[in-house]
mmCIF file with all atom_site columns, N, CA and C in Angstrom:
data_model
loop_
_atom_site.group_PDB
_atom_site.id
_atom_site.type_symbol
_atom_site.label_atom_id
_atom_site.label_alt_id
_atom_site.label_comp_id
_atom_site.label_asym_id
_atom_site.label_entity_id
_atom_site.label_seq_id
_atom_site.pdbx_PDB_ins_code
_atom_site.Cartn_x
_atom_site.Cartn_y
_atom_site.Cartn_z
_atom_site.occupancy
_atom_site.B_iso_or_equiv
_atom_site.pdbx_formal_charge
_atom_site.auth_seq_id
_atom_site.auth_comp_id
_atom_site.auth_asym_id
_atom_site.auth_atom_id
_atom_site.pdbx_PDB_model_num
ATOM 1   N N  . PHE A 1 1  ? 14.130 -9.639  -22.165 1.00 0.00 ? 129 PHE A N  1
ATOM 2   C CA . PHE A 1 1  ? 14.087 -10.977 -21.599 1.00 0.00 ? 129 PHE A CA 1
ATOM 3   C C  . PHE A 1 1  ? 14.550 -10.919 -20.158 1.00 0.00 ? 129 PHE A C  1
ATOM 4   N N  . ASP A 1 2  ? 13.728 -11.410 -19.252 1.00 0.00 ? 130 ASP A N  1
ATOM 5   C CA . ASP A 1 2  ? 14.010 -11.336 -17.821 1.00 0.00 ? 130 ASP A CA 1
ATOM 6   C C  . ASP A 1 2  ? 13.716 -12.696 -17.179 1.00 0.00 ? 130 ASP A C  1
ATOM 7   N N  . PRO A 1 3  ? 14.640 -13.647 -17.341 1.00 0.00 ? 131 PRO A N  1
ATOM 8   C CA . PRO A 1 3  ? 14.377 -15.007 -16.853 1.00 0.00 ? 131 PRO A CA 1
ATOM 9   C C  . PRO A 1 3  ? 14.367 -15.065 -15.331 1.00 0.00 ? 131 PRO A C  1
ATOM 10  N N  . PRO A 1 4  ? 13.574 -15.981 -14.773 1.00 0.00 ? 132 PRO A N  1
ATOM 11  C CA . PRO A 1 4  ? 13.573 -16.173 -13.321 1.00 0.00 ? 132 PRO A CA 1
ATOM 12  C C  . PRO A 1 4  ? 14.832 -16.903 -12.868 1.00 0.00 ? 132 PRO A C  1
ATOM 13  N N  . LEU A 1 5  ? 15.080 -16.840 -11.592 1.00 0.00 ? 133 LEU A N  1
ATOM 14  C CA . LEU A 1 5  ? 16.188 -17.574 -10.995 1.00 0.00 ? 133 LEU A CA 1
ATOM 15  C C  . LEU A 1 5  ? 15.866 -19.066 -11.037 1.00 0.00 ? 133 LEU A C  1
ATOM 16  N N  . SER A 1 6  ? 16.849 -19.879 -11.291 1.00 0.00 ? 134 SER A N  1
ATOM 17  C CA . SER A 1 6  ? 16.633 -21.322 -11.333 1.00 0.00 ? 134 SER A CA 1
ATOM 18  C C  . SER A 1 6  ? 16.356 -21.849 -9.923  1.00 0.00 ? 134 SER A C  1
ATOM 19  N N  . GLU A 1 7  ? 15.813 -23.038 -9.870  1.00 0.00 ? 135 GLU A N  1
ATOM 20  C CA . GLU A 1 7  ? 15.566 -23.674 -8.562  1.00 0.00 ? 135 GLU A CA 1
ATOM 21  C C  . GLU A 1 7  ? 16.879 -23.823 -7.803  1.00 0.00 ? 135 GLU A C  1
ATOM 22  N N  . LYS A 1 8  ? 17.938 -24.194 -8.514  1.00 0.00 ? 136 LYS A N  1
ATOM 23  C CA . LYS A 1 8  ? 19.253 -24.319 -7.882  1.00 0.00 ? 136 LYS A CA 1
ATOM 24  C C  . LYS A 1 8  ? 19.693 -22.967 -7.299  1.00 0.00 ? 136 LYS A C  1
ATOM 25  N N  . GLY A 1 9  ? 19.486 -21.901 -8.046  1.00 0.00 ? 137 GLY A N  1
ATOM 26  C CA . GLY A 1 9  ? 19.846 -20.568 -7.566  1.00 0.00 ? 137 GLY A CA 1
ATOM 27  C C  . GLY A 1 9  ? 19.048 -20.166 -6.336  1.00 0.00 ? 137 GLY A C  1
ATOM 28  N N  . LEU A 1 10 ? 17.757 -20.496 -6.322  1.00 0.00 ? 138 LEU A N  1
ATOM 29  C CA . LEU A 1 10 ? 16.923 -20.200 -5.157  1.00 0.00 ? 138 LEU A CA 1
ATOM 30  C C  . LEU A 1 10 ? 17.434 -20.930 -3.919  1.00 0.00 ? 138 LEU A C  1
ATOM 31  N N  . VAL A 1 11 ? 17.782 -22.194 -4.092  1.00 0.00 ? 139 VAL A N  1
ATOM 32  C CA . VAL A 1 11 ? 18.301 -22.988 -2.974  1.00 0.00 ? 139 VAL A CA 1
ATOM 33  C C  . VAL A 1 11 ? 19.640 -22.424 -2.500  1.00 0.00 ? 139 VAL A C  1
ATOM 34  N N  . GLN A 1 12 ? 20.506 -22.077 -3.432  1.00 0.00 ? 140 GLN A N  1
ATOM 35  C CA . GLN A 1 12 ? 21.816 -21.528 -3.056  1.00 0.00 ? 140 GLN A CA 1
ATOM 36  C C  . GLN A 1 12 ? 21.671 -20.211 -2.286  1.00 0.00 ? 140 GLN A C  1
ATOM 37  N N  . ALA A 1 13 ? 20.778 -19.335 -2.741  1.00 0.00 ? 141 ALA A N  1
ATOM 38  C CA . ALA A 1 13 ? 20.570 -18.056 -2.052  1.00 0.00 ? 141 ALA A CA 1
ATOM 39  C C  . ALA A 1 13 ? 19.992 -18.283 -0.660  1.00 0.00 ? 141 ALA A C  1
ATOM 40  N N  . PHE A 1 14 ? 19.019 -19.187 -0.552  1.00 0.00 ? 142 PHE A N  1
ATOM 41  C CA . PHE A 1 14 ? 18.437 -19.500 0.748   1.00 0.00 ? 142 PHE A CA 1
ATOM 42  C C  . PHE A 1 14 ? 19.503 -20.052 1.695   1.00 0.00 ? 142 PHE A C  1
ATOM 43  N N  . ASP A 1 15 ? 20.295 -20.990 1.205   1.00 0.00 ? 143 ASP A N  1
ATOM 44  C CA . ASP A 1 15 ? 21.358 -21.590 2.029   1.00 0.00 ? 143 ASP A CA 1
ATOM 45  C C  . ASP A 1 15 ? 22.374 -20.545 2.485   1.00 0.00 ? 143 ASP A C  1
ATOM 46  N N  . LYS A 1 16 ? 22.704 -19.607 1.600   1.00 0.00 ? 144 LYS A N  1
ATOM 47  C CA . LYS A 1 16 ? 23.636 -18.537 1.978   1.00 0.00 ? 144 LYS A CA 1
ATOM 48  C C  . LYS A 1 16 ? 23.020 -17.676 3.074   1.00 0.00 ? 144 LYS A C  1
ATOM 49  N N  . GLY A 1 17 ? 21.720 -17.451 2.992   1.00 0.00 ? 145 GLY A N  1
ATOM 50  C CA . GLY A 1 17 ? 21.027 -16.709 4.044   1.00 0.00 ? 145 GLY A CA 1
ATOM 51  C C  . GLY A 1 17 ? 21.104 -17.420 5.382   1.00 0.00 ? 145 GLY A C  1
ATOM 52  N N  . VAL A 1 18 ? 20.941 -18.737 5.370   1.00 0.00 ? 146 VAL A N  1
ATOM 53  C CA . VAL A 1 18 ? 21.059 -19.532 6.600   1.00 0.00 ? 146 VAL A CA 1
ATOM 54  C C  . VAL A 1 18 ? 22.460 -19.361 7.183   1.00 0.00 ? 146 VAL A C  1
ATOM 55  N N  . THR A 1 19 ? 23.470 -19.435 6.336   1.00 0.00 ? 147 THR A N  1
ATOM 56  C CA . THR A 1 19 ? 24.861 -19.273 6.779   1.00 0.00 ? 147 THR A CA 1
ATOM 57  C C  . THR A 1 19 ? 25.090 -17.885 7.374   1.00 0.00 ? 147 THR A C  1
ATOM 58  N N  . LEU A 1 20 ? 24.597 -16.863 6.700   1.00 0.00 ? 148 LEU A N  1
ATOM 59  C CA . LEU A 1 20 ? 24.777 -15.498 7.201   1.00 0.00 ? 148 LEU A CA 1
ATOM 60  C C  . LEU A 1 20 ? 24.089 -15.295 8.546   1.00 0.00 ? 148 LEU A C  1
ATOM 61  N N  . ARG A 1 21 ? 22.891 -15.850 8.686   1.00 0.00 ? 149 ARG A N  1
ATOM 62  C CA . ARG A 1 21 ? 22.173 -15.739 9.963   1.00 0.00 ? 149 ARG A CA 1
ATOM 63  C C  . ARG A 1 21 ? 22.971 -16.419 11.078  1.00 0.00 ? 149 ARG A C  1
ATOM 64  N N  . ALA A 1 22 ? 23.516 -17.589 10.802  1.00 0.00 ? 150 ALA A N  1
ATOM 65  C CA . ALA A 1 22 ? 24.294 -18.329 11.803  1.00 0.00 ? 150 ALA A CA 1
ATOM 66  C C  . ALA A 1 22 ? 25.531 -17.546 12.230  1.00 0.00 ? 150 ALA A C  1
ATOM 67  N N  . LYS A 1 23 ? 26.031 -16.697 11.335  1.00 0.00 ? 151 LYS A N  1
ATOM 68  C CA . LYS A 1 23 ? 27.206 -15.881 11.646  1.00 0.00 ? 151 LYS A CA 1
ATOM 69  C C  . LYS A 1 23 ? 26.828 -14.544 12.277  1.00 0.00 ? 151 LYS A C  1
ATOM 70  N N  . GLY A 1 24 ? 25.531 -14.332 12.490  1.00 0.00 ? 152 GLY A N  1
ATOM 71  C CA . GLY A 1 24 ? 25.084 -13.103 13.128  1.00 0.00 ? 152 GLY A CA 1
ATOM 72  C C  . GLY A 1 24 ? 24.991 -11.896 12.214  1.00 0.00 ? 152 GLY A C  1
ATOM 73  N N  . VAL A 1 25 ? 24.998 -12.128 10.914  1.00 0.00 ? 153 VAL A N  1
ATOM 74  C CA . VAL A 1 25 ? 24.917 -11.026 9.947   1.00 0.00 ? 153 VAL A CA 1
ATOM 75  C C  . VAL A 1 25 ? 23.473 -10.558 9.829   1.00 0.00 ? 153 VAL A C  1
ATOM 76  N N  . SER A 1 26 ? 23.289 -9.248  9.737   1.00 0.00 ? 154 SER A N  1
ATOM 77  C CA . SER A 1 26 ? 21.968 -8.689  9.474   1.00 0.00 ? 154 SER A CA 1
ATOM 78  C C  . SER A 1 26 ? 22.127 -7.489  8.549   1.00 0.00 ? 154 SER A C  1
ATOM 79  N N  . PHE A 1 27 ? 21.048 -7.107  7.916   1.00 0.00 ? 155 PHE A N  1
ATOM 80  C CA . PHE A 1 27 ? 21.040 -5.989  6.988   1.00 0.00 ? 155 PHE A CA 1
ATOM 81  C C  . PHE A 1 27 ? 19.951 -4.999  7.380   1.00 0.00 ? 155 PHE A C  1
ATOM 82  N N  . SER A 1 28 ? 20.196 -3.725  7.133   1.00 0.00 ? 156 SER A N  1
ATOM 83  C CA . SER A 1 28 ? 19.148 -2.724  7.333   1.00 0.00 ? 156 SER A CA 1
ATOM 84  C C  . SER A 1 28 ? 18.387 -2.501  6.022   1.00 0.00 ? 156 SER A C  1
ATOM 85  N N  . ALA A 1 29 ? 19.000 -2.860  4.904   1.00 0.00 ? 157 ALA A N  1
ATOM 86  C CA . ALA A 1 29 ? 18.365 -2.781  3.591   1.00 0.00 ? 157 ALA A CA 1
ATOM 87  C C  . ALA A 1 29 ? 19.186 -3.614  2.611   1.00 0.00 ? 157 ALA A C  1
ATOM 88  N N  . VAL A 1 30 ? 18.548 -4.002  1.522   1.00 0.00 ? 158 VAL A N  1
ATOM 89  C CA . VAL A 1 30 ? 19.226 -4.745  0.458   1.00 0.00 ? 158 VAL A CA 1
ATOM 90  C C  . VAL A 1 30 ? 18.992 -3.991  -0.850  1.00 0.00 ? 158 VAL A C  1
ATOM 91  N N  . ALA A 1 31 ? 20.038 -3.771  -1.612  1.00 0.00 ? 159 ALA A N  1
ATOM 92  C CA . ALA A 1 31 ? 19.926 -3.154  -2.933  1.00 0.00 ? 159 ALA A CA 1
ATOM 93  C C  . ALA A 1 31 ? 20.015 -4.252  -3.985  1.00 0.00 ? 159 ALA A C  1
ATOM 94  N N  . SER A 1 32 ? 19.138 -4.176  -4.966  1.00 0.00 ? 160 SER A N  1
ATOM 95  C CA . SER A 1 32 ? 19.081 -5.201  -6.000  1.00 0.00 ? 160 SER A CA 1
ATOM 96  C C  . SER A 1 32 ? 18.870 -4.569  -7.359  1.00 0.00 ? 160 SER A C  1
ATOM 97  N N  . SER A 1 33 ? 19.422 -5.192  -8.368  1.00 0.00 ? 161 SER A N  1
ATOM 98  C CA . SER A 1 33 ? 19.066 -4.856  -9.735  1.00 0.00 ? 161 SER A CA 1
ATOM 99  C C  . SER A 1 33 ? 17.568 -5.125  -9.872  1.00 0.00 ? 161 SER A C  1
ATOM 100 N N  . PRO A 1 34 ? 16.888 -4.447  -10.773 1.00 0.00 ? 162 PRO A N  1
ATOM 101 C CA . PRO A 1 34 ? 15.453 -4.673  -10.929 1.00 0.00 ? 162 PRO A CA 1
ATOM 102 C C  . PRO A 1 34 ? 15.089 -5.972  -11.642 1.00 0.00 ? 162 PRO A C  1
ATOM 103 N N  . PHE A 1 35 ? 16.071 -6.684  -12.174 1.00 0.00 ? 163 PHE A N  1
ATOM 104 C CA . PHE A 1 35 ? 15.756 -7.921  -12.872 1.00 0.00 ? 163 PHE A CA 1
ATOM 105 C C  . PHE A 1 35 ? 15.178 -8.967  -11.918 1.00 0.00 ? 163 PHE A C  1
ATOM 106 N N  . LEU A 1 36 ? 14.224 -9.742  -12.432 1.00 0.00 ? 164 LEU A N  1
ATOM 107 C CA . LEU A 1 36 ? 13.505 -10.729 -11.639 1.00 0.00 ? 164 LEU A CA 1
ATOM 108 C C  . LEU A 1 36 ? 14.441 -11.653 -10.873 1.00 0.00 ? 164 LEU A C  1
ATOM 109 N N  . ARG A 1 37 ? 15.440 -12.210 -11.542 1.00 0.00 ? 165 ARG A N  1
ATOM 110 C CA . ARG A 1 37 ? 16.326 -13.183 -10.883 1.00 0.00 ? 165 ARG A CA 1
ATOM 111 C C  . ARG A 1 37 ? 17.087 -12.542 -9.722  1.00 0.00 ? 165 ARG A C  1
ATOM 112 N N  . CYS A 1 38 ? 17.388 -11.263 -9.837  1.00 0.00 ? 166 CYS A N  1
ATOM 113 C CA . CYS A 1 38 ? 18.122 -10.561 -8.778  1.00 0.00 ? 166 CYS A CA 1
ATOM 114 C C  . CYS A 1 38 ? 17.221 -10.315 -7.567  1.00 0.00 ? 166 CYS A C  1
ATOM 115 N N  . VAL A 1 39 ? 15.991 -9.898  -7.833  1.00 0.00 ? 167 VAL A N  1
ATOM 116 C CA . VAL A 1 39 ? 15.036 -9.679  -6.745  1.00 0.00 ? 167 VAL A CA 1
ATOM 117 C C  . VAL A 1 39 ? 14.707 -11.013 -6.069  1.00 0.00 ? 167 VAL A C  1
ATOM 118 N N  . GLN A 1 40 ? 14.562 -12.073 -6.862  1.00 0.00 ? 168 GLN A N  1
ATOM 119 C CA . GLN A 1 40 ? 14.313 -13.401 -6.287  1.00 0.00 ? 168 GLN A CA 1
ATOM 120 C C  . GLN A 1 40 ? 15.481 -13.849 -5.417  1.00 0.00 ? 168 GLN A C  1
ATOM 121 N N  . THR A 1 41 ? 16.707 -13.560 -5.834  1.00 0.00 ? 169 THR A N  1
ATOM 122 C CA . THR A 1 41 ? 17.886 -13.901 -5.032  1.00 0.00 ? 169 THR A CA 1
ATOM 123 C C  . THR A 1 41 ? 17.835 -13.181 -3.690  1.00 0.00 ? 169 THR A C  1
ATOM 124 N N  . ALA A 1 42 ? 17.533 -11.898 -3.717  1.00 0.00 ? 170 ALA A N  1
ATOM 125 C CA . ALA A 1 42 ? 17.459 -11.118 -2.479  1.00 0.00 ? 170 ALA A CA 1
ATOM 126 C C  . ALA A 1 42 ? 16.382 -11.668 -1.551  1.00 0.00 ? 170 ALA A C  1
ATOM 127 N N  . HIS A 1 43 ? 15.206 -11.981 -2.090  1.00 0.00 ? 171 HIS A N  1
ATOM 128 C CA . HIS A 1 43 ? 14.125 -12.532 -1.266  1.00 0.00 ? 171 HIS A CA 1
ATOM 129 C C  . HIS A 1 43 ? 14.522 -13.883 -0.657  1.00 0.00 ? 171 HIS A C  1
ATOM 130 N N  . ALA A 1 44 ? 15.131 -14.756 -1.465  1.00 0.00 ? 172 ALA A N  1
ATOM 131 C CA . ALA A 1 44 ? 15.526 -16.075 -0.967  1.00 0.00 ? 172 ALA A CA 1
ATOM 132 C C  . ALA A 1 44 ? 16.603 -15.948 0.109   1.00 0.00 ? 172 ALA A C  1
ATOM 133 N N  . LEU A 1 45 ? 17.539 -15.051 -0.092  1.00 0.00 ? 173 LEU A N  1
ATOM 134 C CA . LEU A 1 45 ? 18.584 -14.819 0.907   1.00 0.00 ? 173 LEU A CA 1
ATOM 135 C C  . LEU A 1 45 ? 17.970 -14.374 2.235   1.00 0.00 ? 173 LEU A C  1
ATOM 136 N N  . LEU A 1 46 ? 17.060 -13.419 2.175   1.00 0.00 ? 174 LEU A N  1
ATOM 137 C CA . LEU A 1 46 ? 16.423 -12.925 3.402   1.00 0.00 ? 174 LEU A CA 1
ATOM 138 C C  . LEU A 1 46 ? 15.547 -13.993 4.047   1.00 0.00 ? 174 LEU A C  1
ATOM 139 N N  . ARG A 1 47 ? 14.876 -14.815 3.242   1.00 0.00 ? 175 ARG A N  1
ATOM 140 C CA . ARG A 1 47 ? 14.097 -15.927 3.820   1.00 0.00 ? 175 ARG A CA 1
ATOM 141 C C  . ARG A 1 47 ? 15.017 -16.882 4.572   1.00 0.00 ? 175 ARG A C  1
ATOM 142 N N  . GLY A 1 48 ? 16.176 -17.170 3.998   1.00 0.00 ? 176 GLY A N  1
ATOM 143 C CA . GLY A 1 48 ? 17.135 -18.032 4.668   1.00 0.00 ? 176 GLY A CA 1
ATOM 144 C C  . GLY A 1 48 ? 17.628 -17.435 5.973   1.00 0.00 ? 176 GLY A C  1
ATOM 145 N N  . MET A 1 49 ? 17.651 -16.120 6.034   1.00 0.00 ? 177 MET A N  1
ATOM 146 C CA . MET A 1 49 ? 18.061 -15.424 7.254   1.00 0.00 ? 177 MET A CA 1
ATOM 147 C C  . MET A 1 49 ? 16.904 -15.280 8.244   1.00 0.00 ? 177 MET A C  1
ATOM 148 N N  . GLN A 1 50 ? 15.723 -15.772 7.862   1.00 0.00 ? 178 GLN A N  1
ATOM 149 C CA . GLN A 1 50 ? 14.491 -15.624 8.638   1.00 0.00 ? 178 GLN A CA 1
ATOM 150 C C  . GLN A 1 50 ? 14.192 -14.148 8.887   1.00 0.00 ? 178 GLN A C  1
ATOM 151 N N  . ASP A 1 51 ? 14.384 -13.352 7.858   1.00 0.00 ? 179 ASP A N  1
ATOM 152 C CA . ASP A 1 51 ? 14.202 -11.904 7.914   1.00 0.00 ? 179 ASP A CA 1
ATOM 153 C C  . ASP A 1 51 ? 13.055 -11.514 6.992   1.00 0.00 ? 179 ASP A C  1
ATOM 154 N N  . GLU A 1 52 ? 11.949 -11.113 7.570   1.00 0.00 ? 180 GLU A N  1
ATOM 155 C CA . GLU A 1 52 ? 10.781 -10.728 6.788   1.00 0.00 ? 180 GLU A CA 1
ATOM 156 C C  . GLU A 1 52 ? 10.598 -9.214  6.733   1.00 0.00 ? 180 GLU A C  1
ATOM 157 N N  . HIS A 1 53 ? 11.521 -8.464  7.324   1.00 0.00 ? 181 HIS A N  1
ATOM 158 C CA . HIS A 1 53 ? 11.308 -7.024  7.473   1.00 0.00 ? 181 HIS A CA 1
ATOM 159 C C  . HIS A 1 53 ? 12.287 -6.138  6.715   1.00 0.00 ? 181 HIS A C  1
ATOM 160 N N  . THR A 1 54 ? 13.427 -6.657  6.326   1.00 0.00 ? 182 THR A N  1
ATOM 161 C CA . THR A 1 54 ? 14.412 -5.830  5.638   1.00 0.00 ? 182 THR A CA 1
ATOM 162 C C  . THR A 1 54 ? 13.913 -5.471  4.242   1.00 0.00 ? 182 THR A C  1
ATOM 163 N N  . PRO A 1 55 ? 13.885 -4.178  3.920   1.00 0.00 ? 183 PRO A N  1
ATOM 164 C CA . PRO A 1 55 ? 13.402 -3.781  2.596   1.00 0.00 ? 183 PRO A CA 1
ATOM 165 C C  . PRO A 1 55 ? 14.409 -4.103  1.497   1.00 0.00 ? 183 PRO A C  1
ATOM 166 N N  . ILE A 1 56 ? 13.873 -4.426  0.339   1.00 0.00 ? 184 ILE A N  1
ATOM 167 C CA . ILE A 1 56 ? 14.692 -4.647  -0.854  1.00 0.00 ? 184 ILE A CA 1
ATOM 168 C C  . ILE A 1 56 ? 14.431 -3.473  -1.788  1.00 0.00 ? 184 ILE A C  1
ATOM 169 N N  . HIS A 1 57 ? 15.475 -2.717  -2.079  1.00 0.00 ? 185 HIS A N  1
ATOM 170 C CA . HIS A 1 57 ? 15.369 -1.558  -2.959  1.00 0.00 ? 185 HIS A CA 1
ATOM 171 C C  . HIS A 1 57 ? 15.872 -1.930  -4.347  1.00 0.00 ? 185 HIS A C  1
ATOM 172 N N  . ARG A 1 58 ? 15.021 -1.756  -5.334  1.00 0.00 ? 186 ARG A N  1
ATOM 173 C CA . ARG A 1 58 ? 15.418 -2.014  -6.725  1.00 0.00 ? 186 ARG A CA 1
ATOM 174 C C  . ARG A 1 58 ? 16.110 -0.770  -7.263  1.00 0.00 ? 186 ARG A C  1
ATOM 175 N N  . ASP A 1 59 ? 17.318 -0.950  -7.738  1.00 0.00 ? 187 ASP A N  1
ATOM 176 C CA . ASP A 1 59 ? 18.133 0.165   -8.210  1.00 0.00 ? 187 ASP A CA 1
ATOM 177 C C  . ASP A 1 59 ? 18.529 -0.086  -9.661  1.00 0.00 ? 187 ASP A C  1
ATOM 178 N N  . TYR A 1 60 ? 18.018 0.726   -10.565 1.00 0.00 ? 188 TYR A N  1
ATOM 179 C CA . TYR A 1 60 ? 18.312 0.545   -11.989 1.00 0.00 ? 188 TYR A CA 1
ATOM 180 C C  . TYR A 1 60 ? 19.794 0.731   -12.294 1.00 0.00 ? 188 TYR A C  1
ATOM 181 N N  . GLY A 1 61 ? 20.516 1.438   -11.435 1.00 0.00 ? 189 GLY A N  1
ATOM 182 C CA . GLY A 1 61 ? 21.951 1.614   -11.622 1.00 0.00 ? 189 GLY A CA 1
ATOM 183 C C  . GLY A 1 61 ? 22.736 0.336   -11.426 1.00 0.00 ? 189 GLY A C  1
ATOM 184 N N  . LEU A 1 62 ? 22.125 -0.661  -10.792 1.00 0.00 ? 190 LEU A N  1
ATOM 185 C CA . LEU A 1 62 ? 22.781 -1.948  -10.575 1.00 0.00 ? 190 LEU A CA 1
ATOM 186 C C  . LEU A 1 62 ? 22.556 -2.911  -11.735 1.00 0.00 ? 190 LEU A C  1
ATOM 187 N N  . SER A 1 63 ? 21.872 -2.468  -12.740 1.00 0.00 ? 191 SER A N  1
ATOM 188 C CA . SER A 1 63 ? 21.570 -3.302  -13.894 1.00 0.00 ? 191 SER A CA 1
ATOM 189 C C  . SER A 1 63 ? 22.659 -3.179  -14.947 1.00 0.00 ? 191 SER A C  1
ATOM 190 N N  . GLU A 1 64 ? 23.137 -4.311  -15.434 1.00 0.00 ? 192 GLU A N  1
ATOM 191 C CA . GLU A 1 64 ? 24.171 -4.277  -16.465 1.00 0.00 ? 192 GLU A CA 1
ATOM 192 C C  . GLU A 1 64 ? 23.633 -3.713  -17.775 1.00 0.00 ? 192 GLU A C  1
ATOM 193 N N  . VAL A 1 65 ? 22.340 -3.760  -17.966 1.00 0.00 ? 193 VAL A N  1
ATOM 194 C CA . VAL A 1 65 ? 21.733 -3.262  -19.195 1.00 0.00 ? 193 VAL A CA 1
ATOM 195 C C  . VAL A 1 65 ? 21.217 -1.839  -19.020 1.00 0.00 ? 193 VAL A C  1
ATOM 196 N N  . LEU A 1 66 ? 20.648 -1.545  -17.863 1.00 0.00 ? 194 LEU A N  1
ATOM 197 C CA . LEU A 1 66 ? 19.995 -0.256  -17.661 1.00 0.00 ? 194 LEU A CA 1
ATOM 198 C C  . LEU A 1 66 ? 20.866 0.795   -16.991 1.00 0.00 ? 194 LEU A C  1
ATOM 199 N N  . SER A 1 67 ? 22.093 0.466   -16.631 1.00 0.00 ? 195 SER A N  1
ATOM 200 C CA . SER A 1 67 ? 22.949 1.466   -15.989 1.00 0.00 ? 195 SER A CA 1
ATOM 201 C C  . SER A 1 67 ? 23.367 2.518   -17.009 1.00 0.00 ? 195 SER A C  1
ATOM 202 N N  . THR A 1 68 ? 23.533 3.740   -16.544 1.00 0.00 ? 196 THR A N  1
ATOM 203 C CA . THR A 1 68 ? 23.891 4.828   -17.449 1.00 0.00 ? 196 THR A CA 1
ATOM 204 C C  . THR A 1 68 ? 25.284 4.629   -18.044 1.00 0.00 ? 196 THR A C  1
ATOM 205 N N  . ARG A 1 69 ? 26.142 3.861   -17.380 1.00 0.00 ? 197 ARG A N  1
ATOM 206 C CA . ARG A 1 69 ? 27.479 3.606   -17.919 1.00 0.00 ? 197 ARG A CA 1
ATOM 207 C C  . ARG A 1 69 ? 27.391 2.917   -19.273 1.00 0.00 ? 197 ARG A C  1
ATOM 208 N N  . ASN A 1 70 ? 26.426 2.006   -19.420 1.00 0.00 ? 198 ASN A N  1
ATOM 209 C CA . ASN A 1 70 ? 26.268 1.289   -20.679 1.00 0.00 ? 198 ASN A CA 1
ATOM 210 C C  . ASN A 1 70 ? 25.430 2.065   -21.691 1.00 0.00 ? 198 ASN A C  1
ATOM 211 N N  . MET A 1 71 ? 24.889 3.192   -21.282 1.00 0.00 ? 199 MET A N  1
ATOM 212 C CA . MET A 1 71 ? 24.083 4.016   -22.172 1.00 0.00 ? 199 MET A CA 1
ATOM 213 C C  . MET A 1 71 ? 24.788 5.318   -22.487 1.00 0.00 ? 199 MET A C  1
ATOM 214 N N  . HIS A 1 72 ? 26.105 5.301   -22.357 1.00 0.00 ? 200 HIS A N  1
ATOM 215 C CA . HIS A 1 72 ? 26.915 6.475   -22.674 1.00 0.00 ? 200 HIS A CA 1
ATOM 216 C C  . HIS A 1 72 ? 26.503 7.682   -21.828 1.00 0.00 ? 200 HIS A C  1
ATOM 217 N N  . GLY A 1 73 ? 26.203 7.413   -20.538 1.00 0.00 ? 201 GLY A N  1
ATOM 218 C CA . GLY A 1 73 ? 25.902 8.490   -19.611 1.00 0.00 ? 201 GLY A CA 1
ATOM 219 C C  . GLY A 1 73 ? 24.490 9.036   -19.683 1.00 0.00 ? 201 GLY A C  1
ATOM 220 N N  . ARG A 1 74 ? 23.637 8.455   -20.497 1.00 0.00 ? 202 ARG A N  1
ATOM 221 C CA . ARG A 1 74 ? 22.273 8.956   -20.625 1.00 0.00 ? 202 ARG A CA 1
ATOM 222 C C  . ARG A 1 74 ? 21.286 7.891   -20.182 1.00 0.00 ? 202 ARG A C  1
ATOM 223 N N  . ALA A 1 75 ? 20.504 8.221   -19.165 1.00 0.00 ? 203 ALA A N  1
ATOM 224 C CA . ALA A 1 75 ? 19.487 7.305   -18.668 1.00 0.00 ? 203 ALA A CA 1
ATOM 225 C C  . ALA A 1 75 ? 18.231 7.421   -19.521 1.00 0.00 ? 203 ALA A C  1
ATOM 226 N N  . PRO A 1 76 ? 17.464 6.352   -19.640 1.00 0.00 ? 204 PRO A N  1
ATOM 227 C CA . PRO A 1 76 ? 16.203 6.438   -20.379 1.00 0.00 ? 204 PRO A CA 1
ATOM 228 C C  . PRO A 1 76 ? 15.249 7.417   -19.682 1.00 0.00 ? 204 PRO A C  1
ATOM 229 N N  . ASP A 1 77 ? 14.309 7.934   -20.405 1.00 0.00 ? 205 ASP A N  1
ATOM 230 C CA . ASP A 1 77 ? 13.377 8.927   -19.865 1.00 0.00 ? 205 ASP A CA 1
ATOM 231 C C  . ASP A 1 77 ? 12.604 8.410   -18.657 1.00 0.00 ? 205 ASP A C  1
ATOM 232 N N  . PHE A 1 78 ? 12.306 7.107   -18.617 1.00 0.00 ? 206 PHE A N  1
ATOM 233 C CA . PHE A 1 78 ? 11.504 6.589   -17.507 1.00 0.00 ? 206 PHE A CA 1
ATOM 234 C C  . PHE A 1 78 ? 12.271 6.498   -16.201 1.00 0.00 ? 206 PHE A C  1
ATOM 235 N N  . LEU A 1 79 ? 13.587 6.693   -16.230 1.00 0.00 ? 207 LEU A N  1
ATOM 236 C CA . LEU A 1 79 ? 14.364 6.694   -15.002 1.00 0.00 ? 207 LEU A CA 1
ATOM 237 C C  . LEU A 1 79 ? 14.451 8.108   -14.532 1.00 0.00 ? 207 LEU A C  1
#
């Protein structure tokens, strides 16, 4: 089950991006869990920052379900 980010969450991420841009914050890359809501958060944050170029890297290690820590140190074969 991989639910999307709520409309409220999208607005909050976008607004945080606006705040970060106003403070002069920029990123060279963004790391995200591969879950849909996490990737949507990263995209909304960057849109709020008016940043269309920073890459978003999906990292399975950032997933609470797919991290090797929760799999007793063994990653699934597809990783």
